[in-house]
Short mmCIF file of C-alpha atoms in Angstrom, two decimals:
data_model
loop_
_atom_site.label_atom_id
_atom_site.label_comp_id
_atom_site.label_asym_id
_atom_site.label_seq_id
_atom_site.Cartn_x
_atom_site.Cartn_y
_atom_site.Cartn_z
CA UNK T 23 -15.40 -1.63 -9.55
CA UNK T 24 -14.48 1.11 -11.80
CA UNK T 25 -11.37 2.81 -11.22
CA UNK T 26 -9.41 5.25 -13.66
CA UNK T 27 -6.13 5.35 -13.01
CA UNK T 28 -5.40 9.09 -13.04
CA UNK T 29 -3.64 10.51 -16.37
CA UNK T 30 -1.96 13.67 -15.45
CA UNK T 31 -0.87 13.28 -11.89
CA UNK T 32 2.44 11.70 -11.67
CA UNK T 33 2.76 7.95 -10.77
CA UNK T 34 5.15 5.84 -10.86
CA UNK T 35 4.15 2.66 -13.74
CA UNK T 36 3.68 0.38 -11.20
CA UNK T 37 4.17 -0.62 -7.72
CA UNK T 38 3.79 1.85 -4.20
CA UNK T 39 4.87 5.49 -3.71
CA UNK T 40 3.97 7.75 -0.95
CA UNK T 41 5.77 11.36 -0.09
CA UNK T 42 7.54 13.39 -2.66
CA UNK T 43 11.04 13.82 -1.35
CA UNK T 44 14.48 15.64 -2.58
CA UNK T 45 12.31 17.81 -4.63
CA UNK T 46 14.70 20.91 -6.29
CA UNK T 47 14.62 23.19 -9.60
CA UNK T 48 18.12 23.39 -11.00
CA UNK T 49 19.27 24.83 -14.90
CA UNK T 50 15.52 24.06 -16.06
CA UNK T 51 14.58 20.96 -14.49
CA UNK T 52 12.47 19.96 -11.74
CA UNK T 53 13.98 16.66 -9.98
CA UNK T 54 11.24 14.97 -7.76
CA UNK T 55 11.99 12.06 -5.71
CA UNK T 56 9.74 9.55 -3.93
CA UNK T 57 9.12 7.25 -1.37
CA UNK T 58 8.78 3.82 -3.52
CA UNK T 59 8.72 0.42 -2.90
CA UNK T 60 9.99 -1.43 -6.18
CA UNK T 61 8.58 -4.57 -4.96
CA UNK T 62 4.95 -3.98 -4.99
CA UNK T 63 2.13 -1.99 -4.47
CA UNK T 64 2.47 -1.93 -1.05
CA UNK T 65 4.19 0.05 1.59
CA UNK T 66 7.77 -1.78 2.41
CA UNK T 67 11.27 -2.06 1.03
CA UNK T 68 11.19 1.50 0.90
CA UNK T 69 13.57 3.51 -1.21
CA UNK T 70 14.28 6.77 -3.10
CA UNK T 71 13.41 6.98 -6.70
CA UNK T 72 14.02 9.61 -9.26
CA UNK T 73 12.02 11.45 -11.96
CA UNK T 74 12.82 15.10 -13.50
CA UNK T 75 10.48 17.75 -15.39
CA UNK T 76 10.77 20.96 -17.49
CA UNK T 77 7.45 21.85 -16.45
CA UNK T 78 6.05 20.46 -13.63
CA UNK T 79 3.14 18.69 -16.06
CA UNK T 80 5.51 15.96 -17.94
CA UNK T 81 7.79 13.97 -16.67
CA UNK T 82 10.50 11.15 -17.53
CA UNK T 83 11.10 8.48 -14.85
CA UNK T 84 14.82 7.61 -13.99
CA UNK T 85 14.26 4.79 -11.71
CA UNK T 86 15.50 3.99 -8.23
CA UNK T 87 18.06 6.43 -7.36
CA UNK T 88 18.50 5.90 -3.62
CA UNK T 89 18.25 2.40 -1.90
CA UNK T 90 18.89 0.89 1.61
CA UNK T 91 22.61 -0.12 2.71
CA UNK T 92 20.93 -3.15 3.61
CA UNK T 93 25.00 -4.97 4.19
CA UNK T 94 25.45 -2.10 6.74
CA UNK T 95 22.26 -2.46 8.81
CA UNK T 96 20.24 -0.25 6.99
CA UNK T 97 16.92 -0.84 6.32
CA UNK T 98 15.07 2.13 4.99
CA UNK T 99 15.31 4.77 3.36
CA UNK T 100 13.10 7.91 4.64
CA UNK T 101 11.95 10.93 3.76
CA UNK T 102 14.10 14.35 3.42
CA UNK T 103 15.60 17.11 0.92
CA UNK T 104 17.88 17.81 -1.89
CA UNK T 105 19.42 21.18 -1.48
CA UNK T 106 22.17 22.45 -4.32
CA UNK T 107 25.82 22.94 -3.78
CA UNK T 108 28.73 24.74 -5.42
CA UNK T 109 29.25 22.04 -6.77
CA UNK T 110 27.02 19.82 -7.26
CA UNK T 111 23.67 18.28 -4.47
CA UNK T 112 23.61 17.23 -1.53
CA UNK T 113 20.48 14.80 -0.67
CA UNK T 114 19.48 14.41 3.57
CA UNK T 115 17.13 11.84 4.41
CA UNK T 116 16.24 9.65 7.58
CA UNK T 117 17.85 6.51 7.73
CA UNK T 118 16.15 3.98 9.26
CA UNK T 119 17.78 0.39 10.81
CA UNK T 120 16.47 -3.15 11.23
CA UNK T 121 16.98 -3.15 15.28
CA UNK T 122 13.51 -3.43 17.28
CA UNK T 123 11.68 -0.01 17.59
CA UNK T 124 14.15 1.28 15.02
CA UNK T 125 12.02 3.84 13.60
CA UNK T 126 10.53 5.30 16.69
CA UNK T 127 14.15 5.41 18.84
CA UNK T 128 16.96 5.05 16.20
CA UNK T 129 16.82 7.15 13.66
CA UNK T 130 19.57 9.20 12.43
CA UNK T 131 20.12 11.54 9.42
CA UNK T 132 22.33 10.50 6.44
CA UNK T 133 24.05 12.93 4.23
CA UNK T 134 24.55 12.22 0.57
CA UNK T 135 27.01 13.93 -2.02
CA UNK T 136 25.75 13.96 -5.56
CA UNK T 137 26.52 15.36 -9.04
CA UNK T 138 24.42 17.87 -11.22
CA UNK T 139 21.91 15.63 -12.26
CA UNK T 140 21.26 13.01 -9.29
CA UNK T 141 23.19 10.35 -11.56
CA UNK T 142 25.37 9.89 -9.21
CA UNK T 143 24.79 9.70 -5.60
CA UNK T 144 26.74 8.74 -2.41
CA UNK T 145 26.79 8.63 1.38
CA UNK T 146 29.32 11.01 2.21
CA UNK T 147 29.40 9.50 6.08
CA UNK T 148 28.34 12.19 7.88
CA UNK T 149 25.25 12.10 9.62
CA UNK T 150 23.42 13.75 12.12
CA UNK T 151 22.67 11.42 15.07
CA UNK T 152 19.79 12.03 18.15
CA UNK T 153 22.37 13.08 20.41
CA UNK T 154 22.89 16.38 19.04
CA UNK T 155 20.04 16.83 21.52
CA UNK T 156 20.00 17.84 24.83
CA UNK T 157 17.37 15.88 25.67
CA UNK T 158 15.75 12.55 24.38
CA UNK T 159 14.15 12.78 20.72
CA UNK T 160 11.87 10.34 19.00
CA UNK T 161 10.15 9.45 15.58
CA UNK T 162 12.37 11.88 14.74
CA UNK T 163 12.72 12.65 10.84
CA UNK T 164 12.28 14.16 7.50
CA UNK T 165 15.24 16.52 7.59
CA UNK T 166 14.41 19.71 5.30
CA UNK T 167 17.19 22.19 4.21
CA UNK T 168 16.30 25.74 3.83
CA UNK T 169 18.27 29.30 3.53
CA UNK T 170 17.66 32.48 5.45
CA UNK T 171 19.65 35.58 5.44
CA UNK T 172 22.79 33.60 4.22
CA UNK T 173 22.37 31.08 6.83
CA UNK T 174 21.68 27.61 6.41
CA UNK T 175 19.27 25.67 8.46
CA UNK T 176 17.37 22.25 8.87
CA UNK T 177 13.84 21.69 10.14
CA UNK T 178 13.51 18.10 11.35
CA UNK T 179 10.36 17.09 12.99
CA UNK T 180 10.28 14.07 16.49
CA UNK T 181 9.10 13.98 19.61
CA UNK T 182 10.59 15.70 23.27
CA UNK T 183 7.83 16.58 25.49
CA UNK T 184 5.75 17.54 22.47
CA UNK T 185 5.64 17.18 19.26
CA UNK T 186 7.90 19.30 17.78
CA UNK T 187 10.29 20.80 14.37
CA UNK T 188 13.29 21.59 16.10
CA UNK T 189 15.49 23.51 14.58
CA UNK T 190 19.44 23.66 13.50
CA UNK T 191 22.18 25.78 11.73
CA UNK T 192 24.93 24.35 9.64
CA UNK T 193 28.30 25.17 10.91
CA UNK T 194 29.84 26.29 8.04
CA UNK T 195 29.06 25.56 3.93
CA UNK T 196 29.77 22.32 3.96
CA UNK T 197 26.52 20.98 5.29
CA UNK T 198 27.79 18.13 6.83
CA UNK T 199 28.05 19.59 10.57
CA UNK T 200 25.00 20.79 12.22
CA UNK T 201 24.33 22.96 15.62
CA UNK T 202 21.22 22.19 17.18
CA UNK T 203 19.59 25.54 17.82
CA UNK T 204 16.06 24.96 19.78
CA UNK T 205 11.93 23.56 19.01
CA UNK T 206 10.90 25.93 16.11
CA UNK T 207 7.35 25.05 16.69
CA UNK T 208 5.56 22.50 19.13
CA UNK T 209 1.58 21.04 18.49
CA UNK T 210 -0.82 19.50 21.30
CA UNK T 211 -0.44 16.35 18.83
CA UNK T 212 0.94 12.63 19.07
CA UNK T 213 2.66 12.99 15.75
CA UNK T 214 4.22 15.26 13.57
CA UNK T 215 5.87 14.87 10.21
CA UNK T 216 7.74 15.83 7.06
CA UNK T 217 8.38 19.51 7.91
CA UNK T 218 9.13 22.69 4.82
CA UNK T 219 9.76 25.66 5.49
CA UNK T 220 9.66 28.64 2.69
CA UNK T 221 11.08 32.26 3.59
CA UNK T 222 9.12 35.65 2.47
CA UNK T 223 11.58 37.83 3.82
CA UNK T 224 11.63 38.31 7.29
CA UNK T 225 8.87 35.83 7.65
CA UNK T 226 8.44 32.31 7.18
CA UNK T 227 5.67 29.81 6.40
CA UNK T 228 6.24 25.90 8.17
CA UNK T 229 4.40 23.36 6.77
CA UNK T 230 4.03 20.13 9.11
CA UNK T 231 2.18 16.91 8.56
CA UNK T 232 -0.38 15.52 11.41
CA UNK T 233 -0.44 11.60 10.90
CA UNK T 234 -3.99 12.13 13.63
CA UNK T 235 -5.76 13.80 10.74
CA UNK T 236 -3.91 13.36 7.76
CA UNK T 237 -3.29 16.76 6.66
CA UNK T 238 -1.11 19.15 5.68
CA UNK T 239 -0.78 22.48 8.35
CA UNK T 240 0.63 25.56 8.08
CA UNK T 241 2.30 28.51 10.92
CA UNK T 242 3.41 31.35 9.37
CA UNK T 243 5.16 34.29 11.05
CA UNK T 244 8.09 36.64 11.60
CA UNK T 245 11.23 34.60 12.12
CA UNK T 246 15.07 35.74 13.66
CA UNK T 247 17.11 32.48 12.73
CA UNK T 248 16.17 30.84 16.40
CA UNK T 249 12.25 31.53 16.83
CA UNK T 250 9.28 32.02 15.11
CA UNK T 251 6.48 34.01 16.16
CA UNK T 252 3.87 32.70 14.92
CA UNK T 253 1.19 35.36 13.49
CA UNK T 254 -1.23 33.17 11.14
CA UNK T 255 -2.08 29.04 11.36
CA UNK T 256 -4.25 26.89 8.85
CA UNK T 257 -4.61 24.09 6.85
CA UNK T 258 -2.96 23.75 3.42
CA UNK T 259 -5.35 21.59 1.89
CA UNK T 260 -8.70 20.01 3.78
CA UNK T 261 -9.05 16.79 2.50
CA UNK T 262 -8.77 14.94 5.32
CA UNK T 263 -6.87 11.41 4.41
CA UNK T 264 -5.71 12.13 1.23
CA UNK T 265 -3.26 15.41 0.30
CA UNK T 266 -0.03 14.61 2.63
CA UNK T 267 3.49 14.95 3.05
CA UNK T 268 4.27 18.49 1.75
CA UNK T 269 7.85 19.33 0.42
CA UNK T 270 9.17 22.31 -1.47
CA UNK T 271 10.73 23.61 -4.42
CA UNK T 272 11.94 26.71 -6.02
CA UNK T 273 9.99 27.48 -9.19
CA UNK T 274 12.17 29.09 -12.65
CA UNK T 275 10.91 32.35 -11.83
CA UNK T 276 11.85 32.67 -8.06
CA UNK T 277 8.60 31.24 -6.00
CA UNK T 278 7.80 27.82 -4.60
CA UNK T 279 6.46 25.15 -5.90
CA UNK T 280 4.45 22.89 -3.53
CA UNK T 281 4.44 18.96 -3.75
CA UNK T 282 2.01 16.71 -2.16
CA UNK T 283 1.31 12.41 -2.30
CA UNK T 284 -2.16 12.04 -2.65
CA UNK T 285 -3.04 8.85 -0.73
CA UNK T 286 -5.67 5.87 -1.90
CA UNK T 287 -8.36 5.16 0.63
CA UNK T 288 -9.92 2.53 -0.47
CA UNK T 289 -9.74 0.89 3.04
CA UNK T 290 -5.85 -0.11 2.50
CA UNK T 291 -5.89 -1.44 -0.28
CA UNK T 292 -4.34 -0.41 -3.88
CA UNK T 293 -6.81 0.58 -6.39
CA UNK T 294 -5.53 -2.38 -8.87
CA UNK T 295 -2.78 -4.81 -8.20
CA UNK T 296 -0.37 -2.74 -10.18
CA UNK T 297 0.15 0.28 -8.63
CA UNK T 298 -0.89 2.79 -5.36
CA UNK T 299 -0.12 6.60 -4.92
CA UNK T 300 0.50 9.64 -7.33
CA UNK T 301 1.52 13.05 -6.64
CA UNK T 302 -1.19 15.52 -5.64
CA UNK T 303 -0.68 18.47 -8.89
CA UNK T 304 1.90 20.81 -8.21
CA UNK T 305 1.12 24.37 -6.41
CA UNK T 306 2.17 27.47 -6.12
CA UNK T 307 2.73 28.76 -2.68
CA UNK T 308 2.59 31.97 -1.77
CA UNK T 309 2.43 34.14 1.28
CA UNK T 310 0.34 38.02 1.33
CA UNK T 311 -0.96 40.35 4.37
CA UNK T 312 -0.54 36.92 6.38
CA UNK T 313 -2.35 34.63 4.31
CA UNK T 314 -0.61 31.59 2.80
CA UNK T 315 -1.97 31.26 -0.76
CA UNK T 316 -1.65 27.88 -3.17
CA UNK T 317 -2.92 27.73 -6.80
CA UNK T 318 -2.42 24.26 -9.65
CA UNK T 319 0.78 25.50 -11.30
CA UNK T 320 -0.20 27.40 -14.76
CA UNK T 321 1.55 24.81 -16.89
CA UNK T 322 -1.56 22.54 -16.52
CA UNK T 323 -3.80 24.68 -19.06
CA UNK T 324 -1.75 23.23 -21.95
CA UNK T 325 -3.51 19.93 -21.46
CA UNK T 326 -7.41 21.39 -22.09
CA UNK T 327 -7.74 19.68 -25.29
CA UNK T 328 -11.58 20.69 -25.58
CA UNK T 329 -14.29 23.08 -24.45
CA UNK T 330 -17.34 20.27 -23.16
CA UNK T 331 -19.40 23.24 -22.06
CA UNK T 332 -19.34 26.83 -21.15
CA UNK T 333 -21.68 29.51 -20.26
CA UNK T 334 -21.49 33.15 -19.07
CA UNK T 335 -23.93 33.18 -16.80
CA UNK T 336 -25.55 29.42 -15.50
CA UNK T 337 -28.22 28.47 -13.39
CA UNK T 338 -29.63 24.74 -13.10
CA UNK T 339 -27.54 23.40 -15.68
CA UNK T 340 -25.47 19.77 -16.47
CA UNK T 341 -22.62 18.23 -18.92
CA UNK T 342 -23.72 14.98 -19.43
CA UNK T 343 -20.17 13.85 -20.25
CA UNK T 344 -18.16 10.45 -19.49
CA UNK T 345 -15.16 11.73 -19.50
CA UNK T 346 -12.84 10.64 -16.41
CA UNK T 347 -10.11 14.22 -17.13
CA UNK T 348 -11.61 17.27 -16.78
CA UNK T 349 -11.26 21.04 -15.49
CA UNK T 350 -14.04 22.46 -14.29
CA UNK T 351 -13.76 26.96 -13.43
CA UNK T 352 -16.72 29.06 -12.27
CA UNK T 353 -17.48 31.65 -9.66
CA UNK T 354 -19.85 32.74 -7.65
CA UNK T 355 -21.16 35.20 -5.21
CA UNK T 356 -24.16 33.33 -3.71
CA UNK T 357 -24.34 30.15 -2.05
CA UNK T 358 -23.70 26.88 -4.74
CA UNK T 359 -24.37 23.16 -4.66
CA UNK T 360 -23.22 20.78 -7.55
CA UNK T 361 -22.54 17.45 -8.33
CA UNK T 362 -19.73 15.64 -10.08
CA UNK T 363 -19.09 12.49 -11.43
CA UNK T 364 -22.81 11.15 -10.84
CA UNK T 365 -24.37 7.94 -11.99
CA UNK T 366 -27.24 6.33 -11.00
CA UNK T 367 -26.59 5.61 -7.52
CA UNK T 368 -23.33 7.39 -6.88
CA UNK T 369 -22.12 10.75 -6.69
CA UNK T 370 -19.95 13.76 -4.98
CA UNK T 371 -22.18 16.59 -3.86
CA UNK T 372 -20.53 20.06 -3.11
CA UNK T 373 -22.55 22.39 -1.22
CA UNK T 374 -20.51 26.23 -0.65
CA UNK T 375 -22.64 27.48 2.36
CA UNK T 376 -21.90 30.60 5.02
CA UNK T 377 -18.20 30.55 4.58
CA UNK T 378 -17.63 27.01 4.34
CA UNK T 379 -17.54 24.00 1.40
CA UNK T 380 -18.74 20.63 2.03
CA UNK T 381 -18.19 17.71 -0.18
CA UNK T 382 -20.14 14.51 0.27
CA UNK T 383 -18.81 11.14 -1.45
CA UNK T 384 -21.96 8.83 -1.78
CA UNK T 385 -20.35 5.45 -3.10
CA UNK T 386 -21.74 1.83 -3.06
CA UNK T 387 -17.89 0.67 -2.29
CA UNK T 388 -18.18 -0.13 1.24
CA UNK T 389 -13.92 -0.35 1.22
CA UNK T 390 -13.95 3.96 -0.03
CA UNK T 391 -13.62 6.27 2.73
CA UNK T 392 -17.01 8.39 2.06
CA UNK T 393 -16.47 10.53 5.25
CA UNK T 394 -17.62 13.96 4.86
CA UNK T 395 -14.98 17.05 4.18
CA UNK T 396 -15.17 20.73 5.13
CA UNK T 397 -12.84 24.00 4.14
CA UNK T 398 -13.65 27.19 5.43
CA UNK T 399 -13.76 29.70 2.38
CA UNK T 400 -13.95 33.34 2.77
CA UNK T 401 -14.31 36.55 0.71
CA UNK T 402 -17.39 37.73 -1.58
CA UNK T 403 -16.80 36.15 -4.40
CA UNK T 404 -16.03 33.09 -4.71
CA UNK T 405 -13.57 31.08 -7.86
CA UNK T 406 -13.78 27.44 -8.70
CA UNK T 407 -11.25 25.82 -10.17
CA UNK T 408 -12.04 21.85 -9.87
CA UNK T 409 -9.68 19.00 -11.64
CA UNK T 410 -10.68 15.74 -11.96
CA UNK T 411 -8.40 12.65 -13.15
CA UNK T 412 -10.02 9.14 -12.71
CA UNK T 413 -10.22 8.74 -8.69
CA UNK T 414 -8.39 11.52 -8.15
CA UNK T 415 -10.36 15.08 -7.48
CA UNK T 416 -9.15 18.47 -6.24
CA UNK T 417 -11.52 21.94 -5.54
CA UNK T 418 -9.25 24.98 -5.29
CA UNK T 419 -11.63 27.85 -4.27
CA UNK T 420 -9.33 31.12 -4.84
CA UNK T 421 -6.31 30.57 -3.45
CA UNK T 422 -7.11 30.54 0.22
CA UNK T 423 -9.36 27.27 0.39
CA UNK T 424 -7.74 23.31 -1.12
CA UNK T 425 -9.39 20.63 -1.01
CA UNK T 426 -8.41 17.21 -2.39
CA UNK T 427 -10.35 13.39 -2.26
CA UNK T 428 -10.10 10.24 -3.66
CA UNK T 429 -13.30 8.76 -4.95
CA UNK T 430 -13.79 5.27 -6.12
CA UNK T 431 -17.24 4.03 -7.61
CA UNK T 432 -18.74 0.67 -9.06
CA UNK T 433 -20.06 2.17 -12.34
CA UNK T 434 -19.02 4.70 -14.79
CA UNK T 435 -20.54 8.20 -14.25
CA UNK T 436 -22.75 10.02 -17.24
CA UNK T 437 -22.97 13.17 -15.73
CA UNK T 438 -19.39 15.08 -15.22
CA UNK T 439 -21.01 17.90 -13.46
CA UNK T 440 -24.65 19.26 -12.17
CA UNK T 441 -25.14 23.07 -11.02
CA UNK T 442 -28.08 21.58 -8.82
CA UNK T 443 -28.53 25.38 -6.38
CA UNK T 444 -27.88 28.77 -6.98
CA UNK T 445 -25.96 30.60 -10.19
CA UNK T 446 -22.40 30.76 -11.24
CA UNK T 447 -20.31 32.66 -13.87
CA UNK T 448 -17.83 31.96 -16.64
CA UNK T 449 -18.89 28.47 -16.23
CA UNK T 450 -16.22 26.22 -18.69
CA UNK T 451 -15.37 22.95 -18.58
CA UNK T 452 -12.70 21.43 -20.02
CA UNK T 453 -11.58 18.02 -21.27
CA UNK T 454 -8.18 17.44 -20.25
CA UNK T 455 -5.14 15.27 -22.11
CA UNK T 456 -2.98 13.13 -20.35
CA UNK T 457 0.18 14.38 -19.37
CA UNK T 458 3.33 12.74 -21.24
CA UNK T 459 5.19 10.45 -18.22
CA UNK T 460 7.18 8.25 -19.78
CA UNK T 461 10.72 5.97 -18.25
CA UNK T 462 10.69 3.26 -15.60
#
């Protein structure tokens, strides 16, 4: 089997992570937590750990910062937020017991006090508790802070008669009292999860995670502190099984930065015993005319450490290049179809055809998950921008159209990328460093 770990997502050095939590942008740095298991690389013992940024591209582990109060019936720690304070953070997350059915009936949301920097974190001992409900709540979780109009409120998502967000307002700037103010937003679904919202004025955009088809959603619309009319829905990125878990930052300049765990699917298992999970690359997120737009974060191009091919204008072409990092940026106005990462017997094939992009994933690893993956695209022209890191790919077509895979192969490929159909423009590939992620 050849795998390649990926070099510029961010990973922890070893063992399990899934979804990016506590994620915040305070006096120059970006602080991401994670779901991690310092045990293995396998879900279980799960806890929070740390690692900060100055540009979203390298990063410096710190370690486990947040772990079960195992002595006091605690079991795990789940997902949430880190919103900042007067004086200091405060960190929310789902707290999760060892009783039977614990995670489906008796959750309950733990507030943390911490310092500047995260070194320092403690429970404060208030929590929010299912009962601030008038009704019965389940699998409920993944408590996300966010400001509107010099209010505070949480988005938490569980399960009433549907599955919901439901929505509260702190009481005052504390944060540690909460009012419960109504269901923000309700899906035909068995499951929702892991909740963001991000505010463009009178309007917001909710992201929500669908554990049916592992993906990332999106309702966007006018909002009044209590309900949102929703004007616009979609899907953030369309690689079924693989981008999941959304949270959100503030970027230094004022906008959001969007975080993702891509998943493995290699049929449960890690891709090596040492490690499974890395963060999808960071976005931006933005929201125009009703249309929730997400790019790779700019800081990336400082890693193209080589031009492996460029053209102006490209028709039937291929890089015969072994290279497992790579940026590949085109565009089009015709209908495409190209390969990547193709050796003898295995390959992706990308066909853009009447508004919509298919991706194939033809493998000789029965364990890969080769099913098939669509995004709708629209407009007239048409912008590739394609990054590739060992198993880990992701197409962004404009902003309006993400989608991200995993694929795993038995050989090395010796063809990076094949314009098989039609013609593109500005055709440039790039070879691409690793990023610099250094610490535990």
């Amino acid at each position: 089997m050849s795998i390649q770990r990926p070099v510029f997502h961010f990973a922890p050095e070893k063992n399990w992570m899934n979804d990016p939590n506590g994620t915040l942008y305070r006096d120059g740095i970006y602080h991401l937590f994670y779901q991690y298991n310092p045990r293995g690389a396998e879900w279980g013992n799960i806890c929070w750990a740390h690692a900060v940024s100055a540009d979203l591209v390298n990063w410096e582990r710190k370690g486990v910062a947040l772990s079960p109060e195992t002595q006091n019936g605690e079991r795990w720690c789940f997902s949430g937020c880190a919103v900042e304070t007067g004086d200091g953070n405060k960190i929310f997350y789902t707290s999760i017991g060892f009783e039977e059915e614990a995670v489906r009936f008796h959750a309950s949301q733990v507030i943390c006090e911490a310092n500047w920097d995260f070194s320092v974190i403690r429970r404060s001992g208030h929590r929010l508790k299912a009962g601030i409900h008038p009704f019965p709540v389940t699998e409920w979780r993944d408590p996300f802070v966010f400001s509107f109009r010099g209010a505070q409120y949480m988005a938490l998502a569980g399960i009433a008669e549907k599955a919901s967000v439901f929505l509260y307002k702190a009481s005052d700037a504390s944060l540690n009292e909460w009012e419960y103010k109504g269901v923000l937003f309700s899906v035909d679904q068995d499951f929702v999860e892991c909740p963001n919202v991000a505010v463009f004025g009178d309007k917001i955009v909710l992201l929500y995670t669908l554990m049916e088809d592992c993906r990332v959603h999106y309702a966007a619309g006018a909002f009044d502190g209590e309900r949102l009319a929703v004007e616009s829905e979609g899907v953030i990125d369309s690689g079924n099984n693989c981008f999941y878990a959304s949270n959100l930052s503030r970027t230094k300049d004022g906008g959001y930065a969007l975080y993702g765990w891509l998943r493995e699917s290699l049929g449960g298992l890690s891709p090596c015993a040492g490690y499974s999970g890395c963060l999808a690359l960071p976005r931006t997120l933005d929201f125009v005319e009703g249309r929730v737009l997400t790019f790779p974060v700019k800081e990336f191009e400082k890693l193209e450490k080589g031009v492996l091919f460029s053209s102006t204008e490209a028709r039937g072409v291929e890089c015969r290049a072994k290279t497992a990092t790579a940026r590949i940026r085109f565009s089009s106005s015709e209908d495409v179809e190209f390969e990547l990462l193709k050796n003898e017997k295995e390959r992706v094939r990308a066909t853009l055809a009447d508004g919509k992009l298919k991706v194939e994933r033809f493998t000789s690893l029965s364990e890969a998950d080769s099913r098939t993956l669509f995004a709708a695209v629209d407009g007239d022209e048409f912008f590739f921008d394609v990054f590739i890191d060992g198993t880990a790919v992701e197409i962004f077509v404009g902003g309006s159209a993400a989608l991200s895979f995993r694929f795993y192969t038995k050989a090395e490929h010796d063809t990076l990328f094949a314009l098989r159909r039609g013609s593109v423009r500005n055709l440039k590939i790039s070879e691409l460093s690793p990023a610099e992620i250094r610490g535990e």
